[in-house]
CSV table of C-alpha atoms and ligand atoms in Angstrom, one decimal:
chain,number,residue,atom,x,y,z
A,747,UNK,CA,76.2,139.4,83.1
A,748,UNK,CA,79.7,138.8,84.4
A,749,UNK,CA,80.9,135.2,84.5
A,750,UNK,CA,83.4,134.0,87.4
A,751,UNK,CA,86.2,131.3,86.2
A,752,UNK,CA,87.0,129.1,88.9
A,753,UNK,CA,90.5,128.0,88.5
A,754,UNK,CA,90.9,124.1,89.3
A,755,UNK,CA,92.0,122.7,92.6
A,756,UNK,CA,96.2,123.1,92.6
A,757,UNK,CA,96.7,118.9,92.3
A,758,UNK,CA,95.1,119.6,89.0
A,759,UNK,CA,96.4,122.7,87.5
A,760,UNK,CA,99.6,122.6,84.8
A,761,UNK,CA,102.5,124.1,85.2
A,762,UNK,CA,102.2,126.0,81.8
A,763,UNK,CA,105.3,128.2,80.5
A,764,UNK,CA,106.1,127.1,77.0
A,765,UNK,CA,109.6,125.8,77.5
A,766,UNK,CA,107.7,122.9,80.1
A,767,UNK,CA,104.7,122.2,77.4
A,768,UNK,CA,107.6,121.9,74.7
A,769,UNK,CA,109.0,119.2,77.0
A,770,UNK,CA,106.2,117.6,77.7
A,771,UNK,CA,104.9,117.2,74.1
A,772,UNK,CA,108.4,114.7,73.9
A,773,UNK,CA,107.1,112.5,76.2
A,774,UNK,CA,104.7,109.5,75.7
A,775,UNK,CA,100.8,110.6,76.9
A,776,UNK,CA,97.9,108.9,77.9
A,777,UNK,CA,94.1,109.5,79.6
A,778,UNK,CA,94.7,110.4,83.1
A,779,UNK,CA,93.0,109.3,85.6
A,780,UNK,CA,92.2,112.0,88.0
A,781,UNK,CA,94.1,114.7,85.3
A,782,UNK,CA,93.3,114.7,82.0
A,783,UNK,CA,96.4,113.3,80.6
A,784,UNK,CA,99.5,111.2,82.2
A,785,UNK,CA,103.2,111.5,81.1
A,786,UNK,CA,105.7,109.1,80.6
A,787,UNK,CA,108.6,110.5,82.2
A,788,UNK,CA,111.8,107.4,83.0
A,789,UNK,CA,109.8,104.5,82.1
A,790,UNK,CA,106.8,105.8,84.8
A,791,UNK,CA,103.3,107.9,84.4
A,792,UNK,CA,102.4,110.5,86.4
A,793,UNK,CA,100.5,114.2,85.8
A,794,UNK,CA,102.4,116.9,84.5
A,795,UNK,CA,102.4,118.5,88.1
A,796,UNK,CA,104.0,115.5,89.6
A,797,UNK,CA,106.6,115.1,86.7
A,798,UNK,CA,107.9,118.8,87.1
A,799,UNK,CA,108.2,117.8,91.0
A,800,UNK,CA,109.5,114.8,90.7
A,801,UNK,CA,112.5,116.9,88.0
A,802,UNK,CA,113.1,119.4,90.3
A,803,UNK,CA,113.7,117.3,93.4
A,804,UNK,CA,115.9,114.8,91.5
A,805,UNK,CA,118.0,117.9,90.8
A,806,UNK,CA,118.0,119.5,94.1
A,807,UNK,CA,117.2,117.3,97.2
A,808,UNK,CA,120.2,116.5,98.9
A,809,UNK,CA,119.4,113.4,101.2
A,810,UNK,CA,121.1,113.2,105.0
A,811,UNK,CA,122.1,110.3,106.0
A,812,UNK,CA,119.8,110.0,108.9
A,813,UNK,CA,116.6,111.1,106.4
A,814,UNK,CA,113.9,108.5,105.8
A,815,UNK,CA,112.1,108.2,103.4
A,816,UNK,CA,108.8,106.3,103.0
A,817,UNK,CA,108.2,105.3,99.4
A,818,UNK,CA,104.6,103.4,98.1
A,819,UNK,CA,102.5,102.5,94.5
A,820,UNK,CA,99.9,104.9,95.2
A,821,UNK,CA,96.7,103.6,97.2
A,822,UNK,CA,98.3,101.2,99.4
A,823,UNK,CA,98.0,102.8,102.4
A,824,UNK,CA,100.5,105.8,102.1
A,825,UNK,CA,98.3,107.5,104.7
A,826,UNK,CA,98.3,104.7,107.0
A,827,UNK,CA,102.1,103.9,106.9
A,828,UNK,CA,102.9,108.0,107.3
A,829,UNK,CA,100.3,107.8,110.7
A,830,UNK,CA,102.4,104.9,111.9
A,831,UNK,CA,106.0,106.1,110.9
A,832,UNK,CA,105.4,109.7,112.1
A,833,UNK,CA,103.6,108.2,115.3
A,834,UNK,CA,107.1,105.6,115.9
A,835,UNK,CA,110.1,108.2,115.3
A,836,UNK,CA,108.5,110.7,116.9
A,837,UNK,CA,107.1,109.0,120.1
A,838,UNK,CA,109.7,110.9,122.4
A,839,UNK,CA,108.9,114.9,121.4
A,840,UNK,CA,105.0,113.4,120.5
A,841,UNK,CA,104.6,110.8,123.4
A,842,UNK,CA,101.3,108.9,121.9
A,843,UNK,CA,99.3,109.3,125.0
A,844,UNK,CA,98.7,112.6,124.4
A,845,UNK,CA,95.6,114.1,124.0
A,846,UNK,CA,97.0,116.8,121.4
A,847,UNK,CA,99.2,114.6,119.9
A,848,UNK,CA,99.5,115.9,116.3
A,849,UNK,CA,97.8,112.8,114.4
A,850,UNK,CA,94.6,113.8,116.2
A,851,UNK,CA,94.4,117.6,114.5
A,852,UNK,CA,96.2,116.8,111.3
A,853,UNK,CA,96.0,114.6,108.1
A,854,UNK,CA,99.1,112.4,108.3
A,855,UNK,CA,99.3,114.0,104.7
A,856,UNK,CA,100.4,116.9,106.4
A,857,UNK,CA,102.4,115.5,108.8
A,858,UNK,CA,104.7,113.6,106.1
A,859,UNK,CA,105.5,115.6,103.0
A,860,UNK,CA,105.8,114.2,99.7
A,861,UNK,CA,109.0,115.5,97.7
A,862,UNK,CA,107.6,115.7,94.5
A,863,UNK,CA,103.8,116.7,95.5
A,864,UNK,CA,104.7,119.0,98.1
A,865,UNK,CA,108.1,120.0,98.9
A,866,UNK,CA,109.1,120.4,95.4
A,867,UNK,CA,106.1,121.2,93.6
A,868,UNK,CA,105.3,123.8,91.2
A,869,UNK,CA,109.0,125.4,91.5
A,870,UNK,CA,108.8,125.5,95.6
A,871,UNK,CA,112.2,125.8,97.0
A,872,UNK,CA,111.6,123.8,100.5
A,873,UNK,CA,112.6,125.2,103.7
A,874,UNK,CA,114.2,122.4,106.0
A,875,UNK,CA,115.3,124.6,108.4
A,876,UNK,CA,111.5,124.0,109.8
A,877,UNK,CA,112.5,119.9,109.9
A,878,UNK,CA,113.3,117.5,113.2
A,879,UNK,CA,115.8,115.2,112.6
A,880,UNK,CA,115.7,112.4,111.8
A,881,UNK,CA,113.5,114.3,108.8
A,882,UNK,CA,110.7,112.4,107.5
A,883,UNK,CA,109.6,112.7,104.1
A,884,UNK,CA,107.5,110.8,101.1
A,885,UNK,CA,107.5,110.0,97.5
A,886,UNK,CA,105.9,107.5,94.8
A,887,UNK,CA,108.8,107.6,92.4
A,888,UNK,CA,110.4,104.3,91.6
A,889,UNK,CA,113.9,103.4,92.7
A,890,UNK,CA,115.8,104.1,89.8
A,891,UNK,CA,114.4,107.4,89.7
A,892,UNK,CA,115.0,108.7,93.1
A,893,UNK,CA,116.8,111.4,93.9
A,894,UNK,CA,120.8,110.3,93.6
A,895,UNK,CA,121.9,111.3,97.3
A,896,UNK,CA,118.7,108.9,98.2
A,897,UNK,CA,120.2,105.9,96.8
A,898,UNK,CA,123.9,106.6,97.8
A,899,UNK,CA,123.5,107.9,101.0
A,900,UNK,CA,122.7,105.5,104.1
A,901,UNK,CA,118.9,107.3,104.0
A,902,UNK,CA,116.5,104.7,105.1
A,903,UNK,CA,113.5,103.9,102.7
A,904,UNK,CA,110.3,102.4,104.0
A,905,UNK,CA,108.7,100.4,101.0
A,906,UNK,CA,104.6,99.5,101.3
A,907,UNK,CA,102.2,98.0,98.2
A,908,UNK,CA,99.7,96.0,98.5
A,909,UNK,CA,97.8,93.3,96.3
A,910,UNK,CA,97.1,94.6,92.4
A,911,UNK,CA,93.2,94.3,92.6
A,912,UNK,CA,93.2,96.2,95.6
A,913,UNK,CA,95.3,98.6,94.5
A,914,UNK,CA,93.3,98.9,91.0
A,915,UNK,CA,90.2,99.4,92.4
A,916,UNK,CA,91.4,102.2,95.4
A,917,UNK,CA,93.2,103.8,92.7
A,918,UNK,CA,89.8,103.6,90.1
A,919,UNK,CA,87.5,105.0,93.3
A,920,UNK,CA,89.9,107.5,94.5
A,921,UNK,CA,90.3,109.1,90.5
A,922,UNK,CA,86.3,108.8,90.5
A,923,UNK,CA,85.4,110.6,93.2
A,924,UNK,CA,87.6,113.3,92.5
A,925,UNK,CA,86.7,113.0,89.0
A,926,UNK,CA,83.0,113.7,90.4
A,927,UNK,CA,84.2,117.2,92.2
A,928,UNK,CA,85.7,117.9,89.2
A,929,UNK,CA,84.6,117.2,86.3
A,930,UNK,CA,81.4,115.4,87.0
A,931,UNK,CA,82.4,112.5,85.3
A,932,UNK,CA,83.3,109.5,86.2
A,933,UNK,CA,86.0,106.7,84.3
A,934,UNK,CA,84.7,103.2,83.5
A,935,UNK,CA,86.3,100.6,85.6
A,936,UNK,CA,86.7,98.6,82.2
A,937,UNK,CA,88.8,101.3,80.8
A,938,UNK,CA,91.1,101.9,83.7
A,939,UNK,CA,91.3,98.4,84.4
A,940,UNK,CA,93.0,98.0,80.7
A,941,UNK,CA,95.1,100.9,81.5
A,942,UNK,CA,96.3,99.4,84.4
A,943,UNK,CA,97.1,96.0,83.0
A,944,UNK,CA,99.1,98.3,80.4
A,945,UNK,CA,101.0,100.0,83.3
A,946,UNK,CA,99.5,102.9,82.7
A,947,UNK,CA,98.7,103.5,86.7
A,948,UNK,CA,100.0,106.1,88.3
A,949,UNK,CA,103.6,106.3,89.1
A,950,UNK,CA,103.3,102.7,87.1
A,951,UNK,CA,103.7,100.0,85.4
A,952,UNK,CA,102.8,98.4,88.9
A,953,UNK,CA,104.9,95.5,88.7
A,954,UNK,CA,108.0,97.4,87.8
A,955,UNK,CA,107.6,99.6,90.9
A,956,UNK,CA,107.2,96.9,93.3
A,957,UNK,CA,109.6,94.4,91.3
A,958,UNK,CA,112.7,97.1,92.3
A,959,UNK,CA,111.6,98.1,95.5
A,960,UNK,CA,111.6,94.4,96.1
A,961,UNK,CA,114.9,93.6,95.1
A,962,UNK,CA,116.8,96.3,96.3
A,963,UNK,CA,115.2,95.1,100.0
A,964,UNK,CA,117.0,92.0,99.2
A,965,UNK,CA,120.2,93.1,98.2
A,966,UNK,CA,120.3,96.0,100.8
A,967,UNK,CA,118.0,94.8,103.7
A,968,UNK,CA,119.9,97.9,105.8
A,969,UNK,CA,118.7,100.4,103.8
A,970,UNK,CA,115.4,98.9,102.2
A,971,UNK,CA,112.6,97.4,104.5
A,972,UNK,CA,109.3,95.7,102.0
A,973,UNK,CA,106.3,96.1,103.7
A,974,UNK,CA,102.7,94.6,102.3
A,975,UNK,CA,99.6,96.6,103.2
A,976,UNK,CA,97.9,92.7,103.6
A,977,UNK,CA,100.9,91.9,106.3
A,978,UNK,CA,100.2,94.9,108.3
A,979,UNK,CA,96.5,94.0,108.8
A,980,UNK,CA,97.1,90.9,109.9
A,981,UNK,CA,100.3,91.1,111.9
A,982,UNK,CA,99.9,94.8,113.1
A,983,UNK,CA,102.1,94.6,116.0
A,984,UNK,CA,105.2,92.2,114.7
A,985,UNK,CA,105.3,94.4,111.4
A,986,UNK,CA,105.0,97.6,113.8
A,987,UNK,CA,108.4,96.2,116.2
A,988,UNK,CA,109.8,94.9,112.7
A,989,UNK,CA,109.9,98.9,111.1
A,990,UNK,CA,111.2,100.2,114.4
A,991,UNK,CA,114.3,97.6,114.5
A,992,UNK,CA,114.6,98.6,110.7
A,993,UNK,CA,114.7,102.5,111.5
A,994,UNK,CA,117.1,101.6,114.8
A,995,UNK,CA,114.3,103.0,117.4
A,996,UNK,CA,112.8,99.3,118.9
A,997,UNK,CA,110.9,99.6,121.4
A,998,UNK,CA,111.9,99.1,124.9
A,999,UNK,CA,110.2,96.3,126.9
A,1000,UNK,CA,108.6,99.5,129.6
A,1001,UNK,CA,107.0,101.2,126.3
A,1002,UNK,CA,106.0,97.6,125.4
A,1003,UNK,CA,104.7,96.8,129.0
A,1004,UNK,CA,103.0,100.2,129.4
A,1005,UNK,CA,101.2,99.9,126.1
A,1006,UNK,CA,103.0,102.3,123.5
A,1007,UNK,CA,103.0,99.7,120.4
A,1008,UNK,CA,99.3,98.9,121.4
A,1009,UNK,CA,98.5,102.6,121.4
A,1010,UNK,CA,100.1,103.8,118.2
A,1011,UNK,CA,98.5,100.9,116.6
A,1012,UNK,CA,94.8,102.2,117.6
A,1013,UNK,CA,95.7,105.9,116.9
A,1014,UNK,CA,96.6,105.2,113.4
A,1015,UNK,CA,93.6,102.4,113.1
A,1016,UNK,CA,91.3,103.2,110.1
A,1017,UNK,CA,88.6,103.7,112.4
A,1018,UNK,CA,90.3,106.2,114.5
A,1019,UNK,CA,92.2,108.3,111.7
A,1020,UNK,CA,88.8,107.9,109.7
A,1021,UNK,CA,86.6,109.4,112.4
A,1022,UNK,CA,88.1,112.6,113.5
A,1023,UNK,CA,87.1,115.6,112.6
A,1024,UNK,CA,90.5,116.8,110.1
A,1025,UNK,CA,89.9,114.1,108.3
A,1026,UNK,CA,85.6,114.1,108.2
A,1027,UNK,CA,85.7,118.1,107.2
A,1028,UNK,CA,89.6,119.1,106.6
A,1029,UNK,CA,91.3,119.6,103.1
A,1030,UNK,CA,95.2,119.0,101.9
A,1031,UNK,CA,96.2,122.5,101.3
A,1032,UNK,CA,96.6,121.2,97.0
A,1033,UNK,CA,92.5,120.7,97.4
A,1034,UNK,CA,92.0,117.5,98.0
A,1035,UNK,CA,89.4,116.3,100.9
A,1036,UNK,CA,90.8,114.3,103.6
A,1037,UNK,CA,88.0,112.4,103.5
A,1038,UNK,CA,89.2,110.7,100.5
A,1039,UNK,CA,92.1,109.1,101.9
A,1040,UNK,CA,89.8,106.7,104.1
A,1041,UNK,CA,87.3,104.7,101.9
A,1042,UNK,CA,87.1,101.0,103.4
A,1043,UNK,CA,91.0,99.9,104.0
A,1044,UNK,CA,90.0,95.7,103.9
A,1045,UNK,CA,91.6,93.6,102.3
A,1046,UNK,CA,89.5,91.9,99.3
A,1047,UNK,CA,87.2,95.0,98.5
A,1048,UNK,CA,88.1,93.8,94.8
A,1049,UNK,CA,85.7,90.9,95.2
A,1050,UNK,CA,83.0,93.6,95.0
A,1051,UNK,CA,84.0,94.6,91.8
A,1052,UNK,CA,86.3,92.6,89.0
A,1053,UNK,CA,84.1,89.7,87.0
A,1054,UNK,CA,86.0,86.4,86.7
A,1055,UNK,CA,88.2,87.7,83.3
A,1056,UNK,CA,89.6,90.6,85.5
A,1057,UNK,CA,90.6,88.3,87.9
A,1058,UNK,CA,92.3,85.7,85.6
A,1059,UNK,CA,93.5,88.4,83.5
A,1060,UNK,CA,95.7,90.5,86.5
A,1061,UNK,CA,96.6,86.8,87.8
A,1062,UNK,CA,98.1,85.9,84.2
A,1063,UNK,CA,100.1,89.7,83.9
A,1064,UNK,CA,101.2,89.7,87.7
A,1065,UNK,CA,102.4,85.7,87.5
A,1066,UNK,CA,104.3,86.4,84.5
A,1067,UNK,CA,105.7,89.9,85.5
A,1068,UNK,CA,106.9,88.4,89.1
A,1069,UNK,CA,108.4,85.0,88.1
A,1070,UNK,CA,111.2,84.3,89.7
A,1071,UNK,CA,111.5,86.8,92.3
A,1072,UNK,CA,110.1,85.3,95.4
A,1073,UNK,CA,107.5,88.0,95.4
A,1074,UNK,CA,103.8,86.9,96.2
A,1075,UNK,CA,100.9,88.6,97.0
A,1076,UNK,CA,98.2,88.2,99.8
A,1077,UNK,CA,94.4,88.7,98.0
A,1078,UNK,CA,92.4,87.9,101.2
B,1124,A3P,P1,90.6,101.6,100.1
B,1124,A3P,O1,90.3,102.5,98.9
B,1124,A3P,O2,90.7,100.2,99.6
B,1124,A3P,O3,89.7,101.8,101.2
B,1124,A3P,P2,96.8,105.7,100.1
B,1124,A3P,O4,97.0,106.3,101.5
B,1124,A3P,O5,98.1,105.1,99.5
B,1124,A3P,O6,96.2,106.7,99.2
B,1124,A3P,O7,95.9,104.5,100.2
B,1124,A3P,C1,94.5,104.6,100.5
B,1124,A3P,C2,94.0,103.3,100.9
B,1124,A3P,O8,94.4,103.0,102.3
B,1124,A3P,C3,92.4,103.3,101.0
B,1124,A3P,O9,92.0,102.0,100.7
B,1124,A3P,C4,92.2,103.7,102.4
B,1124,A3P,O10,90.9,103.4,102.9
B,1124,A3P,C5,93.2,102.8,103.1
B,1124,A3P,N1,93.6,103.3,104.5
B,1124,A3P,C6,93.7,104.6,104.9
B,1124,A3P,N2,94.0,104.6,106.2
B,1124,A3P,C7,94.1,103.3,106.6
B,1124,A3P,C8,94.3,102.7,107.9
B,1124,A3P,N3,94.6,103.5,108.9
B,1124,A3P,N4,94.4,101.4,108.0
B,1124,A3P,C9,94.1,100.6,106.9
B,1124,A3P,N5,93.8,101.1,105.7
B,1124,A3P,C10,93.8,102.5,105.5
């Protein structure tokens, strides 16, 4: 009898010479939480895939002045904020009326590469000559570990998160499920709950991601716009005109008056992107199914899940870790 090995999807598979494992038996490891293990890699944990791409694109992206770059903690709506941002600097070659406009055929995924999980993964030399300016791109890695020419350039960065127990439990369901294609096994959410009060989340600790991002927005409102997940819901349209002062493309009172904000709003709803059929049926070209990307997206799905300690216990971490700043979060 002849067995067939089937090789994991790419988002889980190593990059495995022996110069790279040597390296990565120096750095600090952990239980993953899609992966089997996470790295520590400056002060941050990610998978060994997402370490090598987040190396080689600190050594070779050169940023353009004009490039932005969205930049979130994982789960807080990356998909949601690359529909909207593609949708907004794009509305002139992509007018949002459109009945083939891209965002109806493609996951926004697609639409908005990340440097370390796409454009720079697993040794990829990207090919920008296939990029519209201004060029759109995506990352999770923290401020002090972007690229240089990111930080010194005048490249605008986009900043989302969203509350902690949201976050936790997106993060805990997205790692299940594709635990469950996997591996067929699932994590507790008691154990990934302590790793994330650790910091042990991905691209975490949490606090330290959104505590720099936050700051720097302060210091440098030009080149650093904070946006919350929770603010979004509730204030689509202000936060929608705010991002499109930020990225010097507001809109003019005819594409207000003919319904353009309203529109872009309702084609990047979570009903909408849910719905069609790239994201029902289609997969990201590393293996993951689109469908995965659109669970609930409320605000306060963490009710249905932490017990009175979890609460009190993220509440005492988050109070403690953001003292001082200014930073609060929205939990309903
Ligand atoms: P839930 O798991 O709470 O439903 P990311 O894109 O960073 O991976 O974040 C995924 C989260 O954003 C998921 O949250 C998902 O449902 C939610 N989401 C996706 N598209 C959205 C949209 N258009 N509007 C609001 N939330 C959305």
């Amino acid at each position: 009898m002849t067995t067939s090995k089937i090789s994991p999807p790419k988002y889980l598979q190593e990059f495995s010479s022996e110069e790279w494992k040597k390296f990565l038996s120096t750095l600090p490891k952990e239980k993953g939480w899609m992966e089997s293990t996470i790295y520590n890699y400056q002060g941050f944990w990610s998978s060994s895939r997402a370490t090598q791409g987040v190396m080689a694109c600190q050594k070779q992206f050169q940023a353009q002045d004009d490039d932005i770059i969205l930049v979130t903690t994982p789960k807080s709506g990356t998909v949601w904020l690359k529909s909207l941002l593609f949708a907004l600097v794009n509305r002139k070659s992509n007018p949002i009326f459109e009945q083939d406009h891209p965002l109806l055929v493609k996951n926004p995924h697609d639409l908005v590469l990340f440097l370390e999980l796409d454009l720079y993964v697993d040794g990829q030399v990207p090919d920008f000559s296939l990029f519209t300016s201004p060029r759109l791109m995506a990352t999770h890695v923290p401020f002090a570990s972007l690229p240089k020419s990111v930080r010194n350039s005048r490249t605008k960065i986009v900043y989302l998160c969203r509350n902690p127990r949201d976050t936790f439990i997106s993060m805990w369901q997205f790692a299940n499920n594709l635990r469950l294609d996997n591996y067929k096994d699932t994590n507790s959410i008691e154990e990934m709950f302590d790793h994330f009060c650790k910091g042990m989340s991905l691209y975490g600790p949490f606090w330290n991601h959104v505590l720099d991002y936050w700051r720097e927005s302060l210091e440098n409102p030009d080149k650093v716009i904070f946006l919350m997940y929770e603010e979004i819901k509730k204030q689509p349209k202000i936060q929608l005109k705010r991002l499109a002062e930020f990225l010097e493309c507001p809109f003019s009172n005819e594409e207000e008056n003919c319904g353009v904000v309203d529109e872009i709003l309702r084609v990047c709803s979570f009903e909408n992107l849910r719905n069609l059929e790239v994201n029902t049926n289609g997969k990201l070209s590393a293996g993951v199914a689109n469908k995965n990307f659109f669970r609930r997206g409320e605000i306060g799905d963490w009710k249905n899940y932490f017990t009175v300690e979890m609460k009190d216990k993220l509440n005492e971490i988050i109070e403690q870790k953001l003292q001082g700043s200014g930073l609060k979060f929205s939990y309903i």
